Amino acid sequence: ALPGNGTHIFEGFIVSSLLGRLKYAYASLSAGPIQQQNEGETKAATTSTSKPTLSVTIEGRGIEGGEASAPPIPLALAIGDEVLAKVRSLNPRYASATIVCKETIPLVKEFSGIIRVQDVRSSEIDKVNILTSFRPGDIVRAEVISLGESQSLLLSTAKVHLGVLHAKSEAGHAMVPVSWSEMQCPITKTKEQRKVAKP
């Protein structure tokens, strides 16, 4: 087989660069027409020595009807995409999240993602604490850095514009960022640590 769009060669194997639909196509290399007789009809056939080309495509669908259609709804994600995710749970090694949007466009289906401790920020990685970087329920802007394993994408918030966009305080109020590492409840004035996204 040959690599096509959405794939690349890794250690001698064709692997996908995207999450999407696998397709394969044959580009026939004709060795000349062969006349075949079938029930009194003459048909032209070709002999093919080609290999299939494998590709992975991201498909979307618009809203039909009306004069204009909405932007395609993403069905898959690729490395480098920026996403919005809701943090589900935490442990000392990573945060688990549900990916709900590609940029600001809702996904047809939700994806699972994890933010590892080494991918939270780009500096002082050895001092990162997942439990003070995120909290369950936080809305995070992140970048897809790998397709990961077990159907979970690997996400990163290392860039300055990535991180927590929306969080609620322990009192249940929406907090506002006061620094790159803290957010504050406007009602109780209590500060909580987060990996804050640059506005």
Short mmCIF file of C-alpha atoms in Angstrom, two decimals:
data_model
loop_
_atom_site.label_atom_id
_atom_site.label_comp_id
_atom_site.label_asym_id
_atom_site.label_seq_id
_atom_site.Cartn_x
_atom_site.Cartn_y
_atom_site.Cartn_z
CA ALA A 1 0.00 0.00 0.00
CA LEU A 2 1.01 3.63 -0.50
CA PRO A 3 0.51 6.56 1.91
CA GLY A 4 -2.02 9.21 0.90
CA ASN A 5 -3.57 12.30 2.44
CA GLY A 6 -3.85 12.18 6.21
CA THR A 7 -1.22 9.44 6.59
CA HIS A 8 2.54 9.18 6.94
CA ILE A 9 5.26 6.55 7.21
CA PHE A 10 6.43 5.68 10.73
CA GLU A 11 9.05 2.98 11.29
CA GLY A 12 8.13 1.34 8.02
CA PHE A 13 4.37 1.37 8.60
CA ILE A 14 1.64 3.60 7.19
CA VAL A 15 0.00 5.34 10.14
CA SER A 16 -2.78 7.91 10.34
CA SER A 17 -2.09 11.58 11.06
CA LEU A 18 -5.80 12.23 11.66
CA LEU A 19 -8.84 10.82 13.36
CA GLY A 20 -11.29 10.23 10.57
CA ARG A 21 -12.52 7.81 7.93
CA LEU A 22 -10.08 5.39 6.28
CA LYS A 23 -10.29 5.22 2.49
CA TYR A 24 -8.29 3.32 -0.11
CA ALA A 25 -8.12 3.70 -3.85
CA TYR A 26 -6.46 1.86 -6.69
CA ALA A 27 -4.78 3.76 -9.49
CA SER A 28 -4.75 1.18 -12.26
CA LEU A 29 -1.62 0.74 -14.28
CA SER A 30 -2.96 -0.65 -17.51
CA ALA A 31 -1.04 -3.32 -19.35
CA GLY A 32 -3.26 -2.80 -22.35
CA PRO A 33 -6.84 -3.78 -23.11
CA ILE A 34 -7.74 -7.39 -22.93
CA GLN A 35 -10.72 -8.51 -24.93
CA GLN A 36 -12.96 -10.84 -22.97
CA GLN A 37 -15.88 -12.67 -24.42
CA ASN A 38 -18.87 -12.88 -22.11
CA GLU A 39 -22.23 -14.14 -23.28
CA GLY A 40 -21.71 -12.89 -26.81
CA GLU A 41 -20.47 -9.42 -25.74
CA THR A 42 -16.96 -8.10 -26.06
CA LYS A 43 -15.70 -6.18 -22.99
CA ALA A 44 -12.46 -4.35 -22.44
CA ALA A 45 -10.52 -5.15 -19.30
CA THR A 46 -7.20 -4.06 -17.89
CA THR A 47 -4.61 -5.77 -15.82
CA SER A 48 -3.59 -3.79 -12.77
CA THR A 49 -0.24 -3.92 -11.01
CA SER A 50 -0.92 -0.93 -8.76
CA LYS A 51 -0.97 -0.84 -4.98
CA PRO A 52 -3.84 0.76 -3.06
CA THR A 53 -3.34 4.29 -1.74
CA LEU A 54 -4.53 4.67 1.85
CA SER A 55 -5.89 8.01 3.03
CA VAL A 56 -7.71 9.33 6.07
CA THR A 57 -10.26 12.08 5.57
CA ILE A 58 -12.06 14.43 7.92
CA GLU A 59 -15.64 14.75 6.86
CA GLY A 60 -18.13 17.41 7.89
CA ARG A 61 -21.72 18.17 7.09
CA GLY A 62 -23.51 21.45 6.55
CA ILE A 63 -27.07 22.42 7.36
CA GLU A 64 -29.12 21.91 4.27
CA GLY A 65 -31.95 24.16 3.22
CA GLY A 66 -31.94 27.92 2.96
CA GLU A 67 -29.68 30.19 1.00
CA ALA A 68 -26.54 29.57 3.04
CA SER A 69 -25.22 26.61 4.94
CA ALA A 70 -23.44 26.61 8.27
CA PRO A 71 -19.72 25.80 8.49
CA PRO A 72 -18.98 22.08 8.30
CA ILE A 73 -19.36 20.31 11.62
CA PRO A 74 -16.06 18.58 12.47
CA LEU A 75 -16.24 14.81 12.70
CA ALA A 76 -12.59 14.28 13.54
CA LEU A 77 -9.52 15.95 14.97
CA ALA A 78 -5.93 16.21 13.78
CA ILE A 79 -2.62 16.93 15.42
CA GLY A 80 -2.26 20.69 15.85
CA ASP A 81 -5.98 21.39 16.24
CA GLU A 82 -7.00 23.65 19.10
CA VAL A 83 -9.95 22.38 21.09
CA LEU A 84 -12.18 23.22 24.02
CA ALA A 85 -12.43 20.52 26.66
CA LYS A 86 -14.14 20.07 30.01
CA VAL A 87 -12.01 18.54 32.75
CA ARG A 88 -13.59 15.36 34.14
CA SER A 89 -11.14 14.03 36.70
CA LEU A 90 -7.62 14.45 38.02
CA ASN A 91 -4.79 12.32 39.29
CA PRO A 92 -1.17 13.28 40.04
CA ARG A 93 -0.03 12.26 36.52
CA TYR A 94 -2.69 13.74 34.24
CA ALA A 95 -6.09 15.38 33.89
CA SER A 96 -8.84 13.59 31.97
CA ALA A 97 -11.11 15.76 29.84
CA THR A 98 -13.99 15.56 27.38
CA ILE A 99 -13.31 17.40 24.11
CA VAL A 100 -16.47 19.17 22.96
CA CYS A 101 -15.34 21.73 20.35
CA LYS A 102 -12.76 22.15 17.61
CA GLU A 103 -11.80 25.79 18.14
CA THR A 104 -15.33 27.13 18.74
CA ILE A 105 -17.27 24.69 16.52
CA PRO A 106 -19.10 21.89 18.38
CA LEU A 107 -18.09 18.37 17.45
CA VAL A 108 -20.58 15.81 16.19
CA LYS A 109 -19.25 13.38 18.80
CA GLU A 110 -17.23 14.00 21.92
CA PHE A 111 -13.66 12.77 22.23
CA SER A 112 -11.70 11.83 25.31
CA GLY A 113 -8.40 13.56 26.01
CA ILE A 114 -5.73 13.69 28.66
CA ILE A 115 -3.34 16.45 29.69
CA ARG A 116 -0.18 14.92 31.12
CA VAL A 117 1.78 16.71 33.81
CA GLN A 118 4.67 17.31 31.38
CA ASP A 119 2.32 18.99 28.87
CA VAL A 120 0.74 21.55 31.21
CA ARG A 121 3.31 24.28 30.60
CA SER A 122 6.62 24.77 28.82
CA SER A 123 8.74 25.97 31.74
CA GLU A 124 9.54 24.55 35.18
CA ILE A 125 7.91 21.29 34.21
CA ASP A 126 9.32 19.56 37.29
CA LYS A 127 7.31 21.95 39.50
CA VAL A 128 3.95 21.39 37.78
CA ASN A 129 1.16 20.04 39.97
CA ILE A 130 -1.86 18.76 38.06
CA LEU A 131 -4.08 19.10 41.12
CA THR A 132 -3.48 22.86 41.30
CA SER A 133 -3.43 23.45 37.53
CA PHE A 134 -6.98 22.26 36.84
CA ARG A 135 -10.15 21.29 38.67
CA PRO A 136 -13.03 19.09 37.54
CA GLY A 137 -15.53 21.21 35.60
CA ASP A 138 -12.93 23.66 34.24
CA ILE A 139 -13.23 24.61 30.57
CA VAL A 140 -9.79 24.42 28.96
CA ARG A 141 -8.38 25.52 25.62
CA ALA A 142 -5.78 22.96 24.53
CA GLU A 143 -3.87 21.71 21.51
CA VAL A 144 -3.96 18.16 20.17
CA ILE A 145 -0.36 16.91 20.20
CA SER A 146 -0.87 13.19 19.59
CA LEU A 147 -3.61 10.73 18.74
CA GLY A 148 -2.63 8.89 21.90
CA GLU A 149 -3.72 5.45 22.96
CA SER A 150 -6.94 3.79 24.08
CA GLN A 151 -9.01 6.30 22.13
CA SER A 152 -7.74 9.23 24.21
CA LEU A 153 -6.05 12.17 22.52
CA LEU A 154 -3.01 13.74 24.13
CA LEU A 155 -3.54 17.45 24.79
CA SER A 156 -1.19 20.26 25.70
CA THR A 157 -1.71 23.61 27.43
CA ALA A 158 1.98 24.57 27.27
CA LYS A 159 1.51 27.63 25.02
CA VAL A 160 0.66 30.87 26.79
CA HIS A 161 -2.77 31.26 25.15
CA LEU A 162 -3.77 27.75 26.21
CA GLY A 163 -5.13 26.74 29.59
CA VAL A 164 -8.20 27.36 31.74
CA LEU A 165 -10.75 29.71 30.19
CA HIS A 166 -13.62 29.24 32.62
CA ALA A 167 -13.66 27.97 36.18
CA LYS A 168 -15.94 28.16 39.17
CA SER A 169 -14.82 28.79 42.71
CA GLU A 170 -15.60 26.45 45.57
CA ALA A 171 -18.51 28.78 46.32
CA GLY A 172 -19.88 28.14 42.82
CA HIS A 173 -19.14 31.52 41.24
CA ALA A 174 -17.40 32.11 37.90
CA MET A 175 -13.85 33.26 38.58
CA VAL A 176 -11.73 35.82 36.78
CA PRO A 177 -8.01 35.49 36.02
CA VAL A 178 -5.67 37.66 38.08
CA SER A 179 -2.35 36.17 36.92
CA TRP A 180 -0.96 33.35 34.78
CA SER A 181 -1.39 30.96 37.69
CA GLU A 182 -4.35 32.27 39.70
CA MET A 183 -8.04 32.99 39.35
CA GLN A 184 -10.21 34.86 41.85
CA CYS A 185 -13.82 34.59 42.92
CA PRO A 186 -15.34 38.09 42.52
CA ILE A 187 -17.77 37.45 45.39
CA THR A 188 -15.64 35.87 48.10
CA LYS A 189 -12.31 37.28 46.81
CA THR A 190 -10.79 33.84 47.31
CA LYS A 191 -7.95 32.99 44.95
CA GLU A 192 -7.38 29.55 43.45
CA GLN A 193 -4.45 28.25 41.45
CA ARG A 194 -4.91 27.35 37.79
CA LYS A 195 -2.91 27.15 34.56
CA VAL A 196 -4.63 30.21 33.12
CA ALA A 197 -4.99 30.85 29.39
CA LYS A 198 -3.80 34.21 28.13
CA PRO A 199 -6.86 36.27 27.08
#
